[in-house]
Amino acid sequence: MDAIAGNVFQGLTSLALEEFKLLWNAKHDAESMKNTILAIRATLLDAEAKANNNHQVSFWLARLKDVLYDADDLLDDLSTEALRRGIMTPNSVAKKVRIFFSKSNQVVYSLKMAHKLREVRGRLDEIDNDKKQFHLIDHPVKPLPVLEQRKQTYSFVQEDEITGREEEKDLILRCLLDSNVKSSVSVIPIVGFGGLGKTTLAQLVYNHVHVQKYFGLKRWICVSDEFDVRRIALKILGQESQKEMEQVQQDFRQLIEGKKFFIVLDDVWNEDVEIWHKLKCLLTMGVKGSMIIVTTRSEKVGKMMGTYPPIILKGLDGERSWKLFCRVAFEGGRESNDQELVEIGKEVVKKCAGVPLAIRVVGSLVYDKTLEGIDLSYLKNCELWNIEQLEERIFAVLKLSYDHLPSAMKNCVAFCSLFPKDFEFKKQTLIQMWVAEGFIQLTNKMRCEEDVGNEYFMNLLSRSFFQGATRDDYGDINACKMHDLIHDLAHFVAKDDYLLIKEEKTESSKDATRHLSYDVPRRVWRVPTSLLKFEKLRTMLLLAHIFPCRMDHSLFYLVASKLKFIRVLGLRRSNITEIPESIGKLKYLRFLDLSANHFKQVPRTITRLHNLQTLNLSSNAGLRELPRGINKLDMRRRRASARISELGELNNLRGTLKIRGLKHLRSNPTEAESARLMEKQHLQELFLSWDTFSSNCELSKDNSDEFILERLRPHHAIKFLCIDGFSGERLPDWIGTLLKLQHLRLWNCRNLISLPEGLRHLRSLRTFKINGTPLLDRRCQHKSGDEWQEIARNASILFARNIRILTTPASR
């Protein structure tokens, strides 16, 4: 709530509104609203605390939220119109054009906005008046903490993270690696309530080096609520299809026949023995010694499925609990010298009953409050510790940690309730959606929203709101999951604002719901039109991650016509064959994912989406080009075919950029400069390809390629560079300035005769692969080649830094 209030306050100070106020005498309304919002924001913390036990306060908050959303839409409308007419740049830096509201054709629009602003102000004043009856206490809004100060204690599954589970780990490994097992398939159940570390323990043994070598086939399957044999079998097969069960069985038999397999069935709830036997019959086709680990909260499930006695996880003992707490709560992971703080910590840890998740969460809270210099004595005497039911107490601990998050991060947690349990969040995509929703609060206008969003993400990860983080080739975190209990918490705090629909008959207040996702169930061939009853939606996500669904043209037209307030629209794998021109009506849209569909072109009306930041058109094989003018949009991420000049303005592109067909620039090499790659500081990977020939063809020398490559110099922060089909003799000197470059690839550069001198200065370089460079091979021939001495000198430097130099078939 505070975050949306903050957005409205910022909107009331925007340049577009300043111009509007001057022309329509709206200054009084805007100033009055700013003062009212400041007064209301100061009481929000107390109001949200009282709303749990007071229906009147809860109803007051609901009214407030509704008017704040309407105010935000109104101000967004105003700034969008300003963007369209050129009064502002997309990042709100002013270009003062006084003619914006003075033209005669703007009179009607401006007058309508003035009336709407007056109406919203009246509703806000009424709500402010009503709050007096609740005697709310002021808590001034605190500035967002400097997130960089927080230490990076991330929840990775590593050996030293599994405190106190060594005995269980060793027991499971002995069972898995037992060569004397007679059964074709054995089942080891791990049982315990949420937060005890069942999944973490299973991950540790799943990734163990001996287990990796021992089994020919390994699969990790999250089962969760629905124990569907066909769905589980398809997951094991790695398929996402609508095959009949008979065909699935045949494919399954081919996969596991003759193999010793190891499968983890994580988070099983099914207690129906008949359904389990159907799956077990499929799993008896493997080689003797095949293994299954089942994690479950139910002892009944463990006994029903297990061929080994269930491993019942208990809470950690006092010593191990304290060790885990210290690692999270104190600087350097060592017990603090502050005895009062240690005393509080030991009291809190005792009440966590040895539950690792609770210990981590409360430990992170202690660390943060210590950093902020806040007295923690209240924590020891908190009422939540009086809750007798342990599982309810653990949930209360998680809620306490959530309550102490900055308001902007609370929205980020609630947003995650739109995704099903065990969903793998792609960090970059999640952050882009947070940015599109307006959750990211910038305290420094010189900073990029996505960089601050990354800090939000890392902060939530360090507080255990996310877990199971994975890294990319450069050591950066690229994905994570959310613990089931944290997901329950996200769902709890999201209330009616956020709705995840799994069945079409799901009930919800269409007026309250602003964010919606549809988790496509099995064998649903068409997106239901009932989703369109939520006309005030800001988010609509079609989650076709398991089963594809169809968004036909007429339905897409309705989406574009009815959901006029939408900011985030995700339609991945929706079998879209045509994008309606009405897409251009979604003027608030900031995030659009149309990846993995089947359309051939994008309508020119998409260039009217002046707020669009992220456009994902990847995996659309039939798409050849984008409409002219799309480079005028300030997008942070785009995947599609485009002219090289259209890259010039897109300085917020991130991740990977592939430029193919550079041979077409040989007739006009200076055009390469228009890409302005050096300004794209957020790119990590760059592929430059001339697409000229196969590796066995001859290629005549073309000096224009050297000219082209010289002008495609990337930002020095690039980490991966691949040059393919370059026909020049020498590479540009700028390669030696890429000080963060970790991987260099040279494919099919058949006229290349030397390597740049600066190669030795690439201190971050880890791999250097060369293929299809016959002239360079001859000149570098051992002892007799012209360049042997120079190459040997460079190579000795590279080898000294453990850099792998490989001549290999062209692959990544």
Coordinates of N, CA, C and O in Angstrom, one line a residue, residues 286-394:
G286 N 13.5 -50.3 -14.9 CA 14.9 -50.0 -14.8 C 15.8 -51.1 -14.4 O 15.3 -52.2 -14.0
V287 N 17.1 -50.9 -14.3 CA 18.0 -51.9 -13.9 C 18.0 -52.0 -12.3 O 17.7 -51.0 -11.6
K288 N 18.3 -53.1 -11.8 CA 18.3 -53.4 -10.4 C 19.2 -52.4 -9.7 O 20.3 -52.1 -10.2
G289 N 18.8 -51.8 -8.6 CA 19.5 -50.8 -7.9 C 19.1 -49.4 -8.2 O 19.6 -48.4 -7.6
S290 N 18.0 -49.2 -9.0 CA 17.5 -47.9 -9.3 C 16.8 -47.4 -8.0 O 16.3 -48.2 -7.2
M291 N 16.9 -46.1 -7.8 CA 16.5 -45.5 -6.5 C 15.5 -44.3 -6.7 O 15.6 -43.5 -7.7
I292 N 14.6 -44.1 -5.8 CA 13.7 -43.0 -5.7 C 13.8 -42.4 -4.3 O 13.7 -43.1 -3.3
I293 N 13.9 -41.1 -4.2 CA 13.8 -40.4 -2.9 C 12.5 -39.6 -3.0 O 12.2 -38.9 -4.0
V294 N 11.7 -39.7 -1.9 CA 10.4 -39.0 -1.8 C 10.5 -38.1 -0.6 O 10.9 -38.5 0.5
T295 N 10.2 -36.8 -0.8 CA 10.1 -35.9 0.3 C 8.6 -35.6 0.5 O 7.8 -35.3 -0.4
T296 N 8.2 -35.6 1.8 CA 6.8 -35.4 2.1 C 6.6 -34.9 3.5 O 7.4 -35.1 4.4
R297 N 5.5 -34.2 3.8 CA 5.2 -33.8 5.1 C 4.4 -34.9 5.9 O 4.2 -34.8 7.1
S298 N 3.9 -35.9 5.1 CA 3.0 -36.9 5.7 C 3.7 -38.2 6.0 O 4.3 -38.8 5.1
E299 N 3.6 -38.6 7.2 CA 4.2 -39.9 7.6 C 3.5 -41.0 6.9 O 4.1 -42.1 6.5
K300 N 2.2 -40.9 6.6 CA 1.4 -41.9 5.9 C 1.9 -42.1 4.5 O 2.0 -43.2 4.1
V301 N 2.2 -41.0 3.8 CA 2.8 -41.1 2.5 C 4.1 -41.8 2.5 O 4.4 -42.6 1.7
G302 N 4.9 -41.4 3.5 CA 6.3 -42.0 3.6 C 6.2 -43.5 3.8 O 7.0 -44.3 3.2
K303 N 5.3 -44.0 4.7 CA 5.1 -45.4 4.9 C 4.5 -46.1 3.7 O 4.9 -47.3 3.4
M304 N 3.6 -45.5 3.0 CA 2.9 -46.1 1.9 C 3.9 -46.3 0.7 O 3.9 -47.3 0.0
M305 N 4.8 -45.3 0.4 CA 5.6 -45.3 -0.7 C 7.0 -46.0 -0.5 O 7.6 -46.5 -1.4
G306 N 7.5 -45.9 0.8 CA 8.8 -46.3 1.1 C 9.1 -47.8 1.1 O 8.2 -48.6 1.5
T307 N 10.2 -48.2 0.6 CA 10.7 -49.6 0.8 C 11.8 -49.6 1.9 O 12.1 -50.6 2.4
Y308 N 12.3 -48.4 2.2 CA 13.1 -48.2 3.4 C 12.3 -47.5 4.4 O 11.3 -46.8 4.1
P309 N 12.6 -47.7 5.7 CA 11.9 -46.9 6.8 C 12.1 -45.4 6.5 O 13.2 -45.0 6.1
P310 N 11.0 -44.7 6.7 CA 11.1 -43.2 6.5 C 12.2 -42.6 7.4 O 12.4 -42.9 8.5
I311 N 12.9 -41.6 6.8 CA 13.9 -40.8 7.6 C 13.1 -39.6 8.1 O 12.7 -38.7 7.3
I312 N 12.8 -39.6 9.4 CA 12.0 -38.5 10.0 C 12.9 -37.4 10.4 O 13.7 -37.6 11.3
L313 N 12.8 -36.3 9.8 CA 13.6 -35.1 10.2 C 13.1 -34.4 11.4 O 11.9 -34.2 11.5
K314 N 13.9 -34.2 12.4 CA 13.6 -33.5 13.6 C 14.2 -32.1 13.5 O 15.1 -31.8 12.7
G315 N 13.9 -31.3 14.5 CA 14.6 -30.0 14.6 C 16.0 -30.1 15.0 O 16.4 -31.1 15.6
L316 N 16.9 -29.1 14.6 CA 18.3 -29.2 15.0 C 18.4 -29.0 16.5 O 17.6 -28.4 17.2
D317 N 19.5 -29.6 17.0 CA 19.7 -29.5 18.5 C 20.2 -28.0 18.8 O 20.5 -27.3 17.8
G318 N 20.3 -27.7 20.0 CA 20.7 -26.4 20.4 C 22.0 -25.9 19.9 O 22.1 -24.7 19.4
E319 N 23.0 -26.7 19.9 CA 24.3 -26.3 19.4 C 24.3 -26.0 17.9 O 24.8 -25.0 17.5
R320 N 23.7 -26.9 17.2 CA 23.6 -26.7 15.7 C 22.7 -25.5 15.3 O 23.0 -24.8 14.4
S321 N 21.6 -25.3 16.1 CA 20.7 -24.2 15.8 C 21.5 -22.9 16.0 O 21.4 -22.0 15.2
W322 N 22.3 -22.8 17.1 CA 23.0 -21.6 17.4 C 24.1 -21.3 16.3 O 24.3 -20.2 15.9
K323 N 24.7 -22.4 15.9 CA 25.8 -22.3 14.9 C 25.2 -21.7 13.6 O 25.7 -20.8 12.9
L324 N 24.0 -22.2 13.2 CA 23.3 -21.7 12.0 C 22.9 -20.2 12.2 O 23.1 -19.4 11.3
F325 N 22.4 -19.9 13.3 CA 21.9 -18.5 13.6 C 23.1 -17.6 13.5 O 23.0 -16.5 12.9
C326 N 24.2 -17.9 14.1 CA 25.4 -17.0 14.1 C 25.9 -16.8 12.7 O 26.3 -15.7 12.4
R327 N 25.8 -17.8 11.8 CA 26.3 -17.7 10.5 C 25.4 -16.6 9.7 O 25.9 -16.0 8.8
V328 N 24.2 -16.5 10.1 CA 23.3 -15.6 9.4 C 23.2 -14.2 10.0 O 23.1 -13.2 9.4
A329 N 23.2 -14.2 11.4 CA 22.8 -13.0 12.1 C 24.0 -12.1 12.4 O 23.8 -10.9 12.6
F330 N 25.2 -12.6 12.5 CA 26.4 -11.8 12.9 C 27.4 -11.7 11.8 O 27.6 -12.6 11.0
E331 N 28.1 -10.5 11.8 CA 29.1 -10.2 10.8 C 30.2 -11.3 10.9 O 30.7 -11.6 12.0
G332 N 30.5 -11.8 9.7 CA 31.6 -12.8 9.6 C 31.1 -14.2 10.0 O 31.9 -15.1 10.0
G333 N 29.8 -14.4 10.4 CA 29.3 -15.7 10.8 C 29.8 -16.1 12.2 O 29.6 -17.3 12.5
R334 N 30.4 -15.2 13.0 CA 30.9 -15.6 14.3 C 30.1 -15.0 15.4 O 29.5 -13.9 15.2
E335 N 30.0 -15.6 16.5 CA 29.2 -15.1 17.6 C 29.6 -13.7 18.0 O 30.8 -13.3 18.1
S336 N 28.7 -12.8 18.2 CA 28.9 -11.4 18.5 C 29.6 -11.2 19.8 O 29.4 -12.0 20.8
N337 N 30.3 -10.1 20.0 CA 30.9 -9.7 21.3 C 29.9 -9.0 22.1 O 30.2 -8.8 23.3
D338 N 28.8 -8.6 21.6 CA 27.7 -7.9 22.3 C 26.9 -9.0 23.1 O 26.1 -9.7 22.5
Q339 N 27.1 -9.0 24.4 CA 26.5 -10.1 25.2 C 25.0 -10.0 25.3 O 24.3 -11.0 25.4
E340 N 24.5 -8.7 25.3 CA 23.1 -8.5 25.3 C 22.4 -9.0 24.0 O 21.4 -9.7 24.1
L341 N 23.1 -8.8 22.9 CA 22.6 -9.3 21.6 C 22.7 -10.8 21.6 O 21.7 -11.5 21.1
V342 N 23.7 -11.4 22.1 CA 23.9 -12.9 22.2 C 22.7 -13.5 23.0 O 22.2 -14.5 22.7
E343 N 22.4 -12.8 24.1 CA 21.4 -13.3 25.0 C 20.0 -13.3 24.3 O 19.3 -14.3 24.4
I344 N 19.7 -12.2 23.6 CA 18.5 -12.1 22.8 C 18.5 -13.2 21.8 O 17.5 -13.9 21.6
G345 N 19.6 -13.4 21.1 CA 19.7 -14.4 20.0 C 19.4 -15.8 20.5 O 18.7 -16.5 19.9
K346 N 20.0 -16.1 21.6 CA 19.8 -17.5 22.2 C 18.4 -17.7 22.6 O 17.9 -18.9 22.5
E347 N 17.7 -16.7 23.1 CA 16.3 -16.9 23.5 C 15.4 -17.1 22.3 O 14.6 -17.9 22.3
V348 N 15.7 -16.3 21.2 CA 14.9 -16.4 20.0 C 15.2 -17.8 19.3 O 14.2 -18.4 18.9
V349 N 16.4 -18.2 19.3 CA 16.8 -19.5 18.6 C 16.1 -20.6 19.4 O 15.6 -21.6 18.7
K350 N 16.0 -20.6 20.7 CA 15.4 -21.6 21.5 C 13.9 -21.8 21.0 O 13.4 -22.9 20.9
K351 N 13.3 -20.6 20.8 CA 11.8 -20.6 20.4 C 11.6 -21.0 19.0 O 10.4 -21.3 18.6
C352 N 12.6 -21.1 18.2 CA 12.5 -21.6 16.8 C 12.4 -23.1 16.7 O 12.2 -23.6 15.6
A353 N 12.7 -23.8 17.8 CA 12.5 -25.2 17.9 C 13.3 -26.0 16.9 O 12.9 -27.0 16.4
G354 N 14.5 -25.4 16.5 CA 15.4 -26.1 15.6 C 15.0 -26.2 14.2 O 15.6 -27.0 13.4
V355 N 14.0 -25.4 13.8 CA 13.6 -25.4 12.4 C 14.5 -24.5 11.6 O 14.5 -23.2 11.8
P356 N 15.3 -25.0 10.6 CA 16.3 -24.2 9.9 C 15.8 -23.0 9.2 O 16.4 -21.9 9.3
L357 N 14.6 -23.1 8.5 CA 14.1 -22.0 7.8 C 13.8 -20.8 8.8 O 14.1 -19.7 8.5
A358 N 13.1 -21.1 9.9 CA 12.8 -20.1 10.9 C 14.1 -19.5 11.4 O 14.1 -18.2 11.6
I359 N 15.1 -20.3 11.7 CA 16.3 -19.7 12.3 C 17.0 -18.8 11.3 O 17.5 -17.7 11.6
R360 N 17.0 -19.2 10.0 CA 17.6 -18.3 9.0 C 16.9 -17.0 8.9 O 17.5 -15.9 8.8
V361 N 15.6 -17.1 8.8 CA 14.7 -15.9 8.6 C 14.9 -14.9 9.8 O 15.1 -13.7 9.6
V362 N 14.8 -15.4 11.0 CA 14.9 -14.6 12.2 C 16.4 -14.1 12.3 O 16.6 -12.9 12.8
G363 N 17.3 -14.9 11.9 CA 18.7 -14.5 12.0 C 19.0 -13.3 11.0 O 19.7 -12.3 11.4
S364 N 18.4 -13.4 9.8 CA 18.5 -12.3 8.8 C 17.9 -11.0 9.4 O 18.4 -9.9 9.2
L365 N 16.8 -11.2 10.1 CA 16.1 -10.0 10.7 C 17.0 -9.4 11.7 O 17.1 -8.1 11.8
V366 N 17.6 -10.2 12.6 CA 18.5 -9.7 13.6 C 19.7 -8.9 12.9 O 20.1 -7.8 13.4
Y367 N 20.2 -9.5 11.9 CA 21.3 -8.8 11.2 C 20.9 -7.4 10.7 O 21.6 -6.4 10.9
D368 N 19.8 -7.4 10.0 CA 19.3 -6.1 9.5 C 19.0 -5.1 10.5 O 19.4 -3.9 10.4
K369 N 18.4 -5.5 11.6 CA 18.0 -4.5 12.7 C 19.3 -4.0 13.4 O 19.4 -2.9 13.9
T370 N 20.3 -4.9 13.5 CA 21.5 -4.5 14.1 C 22.2 -3.5 13.3 O 22.8 -2.5 13.7
L371 N 22.2 -3.7 12.0 CA 22.8 -2.8 11.0 C 22.1 -1.4 11.1 O 22.8 -0.4 11.0
E372 N 20.8 -1.4 11.3 CA 20.1 -0.1 11.4 C 20.2 0.5 12.8 O 19.6 1.6 13.0
G373 N 20.8 -0.2 13.8 CA 21.0 0.3 15.1 C 19.7 0.3 15.9 O 19.5 1.1 16.8
I374 N 18.8 -0.7 15.6 CA 17.5 -0.7 16.3 C 17.6 -1.7 17.5 O 18.2 -2.8 17.4
D375 N 17.0 -1.3 18.6 CA 17.0 -2.2 19.8 C 16.2 -3.4 19.6 O 15.0 -3.4 19.1
L376 N 16.7 -4.6 19.9 CA 16.1 -5.9 19.5 C 15.4 -6.5 20.7 O 15.0 -7.7 20.6
S377 N 15.3 -5.8 21.9 CA 14.8 -6.5 23.0 C 13.3 -6.9 22.8 O 12.8 -7.8 23.4
Y378 N 12.6 -6.1 21.9 CA 11.2 -6.5 21.7 C 11.1 -7.9 21.1 O 10.1 -8.5 21.2
L379 N 12.1 -8.3 20.3 CA 12.0 -9.6 19.6 C 11.9 -10.7 20.6 O 11.2 -11.7 20.4
K380 N 12.6 -10.6 21.7 CA 12.7 -11.7 22.7 C 11.3 -11.9 23.3 O 10.9 -13.0 23.7
N381 N 10.5 -10.8 23.5 CA 9.2 -10.9 24.2 C 8.0 -10.8 23.2 O 6.9 -10.5 23.7
C382 N 8.3 -11.0 22.0 CA 7.3 -10.9 21.0 C 6.2 -12.0 21.2 O 6.4 -13.1 21.6
E383 N 4.9 -11.6 21.0 CA 3.8 -12.5 21.3 C 3.8 -13.7 20.5 O 3.2 -14.7 20.9
L384 N 4.4 -13.7 19.3 CA 4.3 -14.9 18.4 C 4.9 -16.1 19.1 O 4.6 -17.3 18.8
W385 N 5.9 -15.9 20.0 CA 6.5 -17.0 20.7 C 5.6 -17.8 21.6 O 5.9 -18.9 22.0
N386 N 4.4 -17.2 21.9 CA 3.4 -17.8 22.8 C 2.5 -18.8 22.0 O 1.7 -19.5 22.6
I387 N 2.6 -18.8 20.7 CA 1.8 -19.7 19.9 C 2.3 -21.2 20.1 O 3.5 -21.5 19.9
E388 N 1.4 -22.0 20.6 CA 1.8 -23.3 21.0 C 2.0 -24.3 19.8 O 3.0 -25.1 19.8
Q389 N 1.2 -24.2 18.8 CA 1.3 -25.0 17.6 C 2.5 -24.6 16.8 O 2.6 -23.5 16.3
L390 N 3.5 -25.5 16.7 CA 4.8 -25.2 16.2 C 4.7 -24.7 14.8 O 5.3 -23.7 14.4
E391 N 3.9 -25.3 13.9 CA 3.9 -24.9 12.5 C 3.3 -23.5 12.4 O 3.7 -22.7 11.5
E392 N 2.3 -23.2 13.2 CA 1.7 -21.9 13.2 C 2.7 -20.8 13.7 O 2.8 -19.7 13.2
R393 N 3.5 -21.2 14.7 CA 4.6 -20.3 15.2 C 5.6 -20.0 14.1 O 6.1 -18.9 14.0
I394 N 6.0 -21.1 13.4 CA 7.0 -20.9 12.3 C 6.5 -19.9 11.3 O 7.2 -19.0 10.8

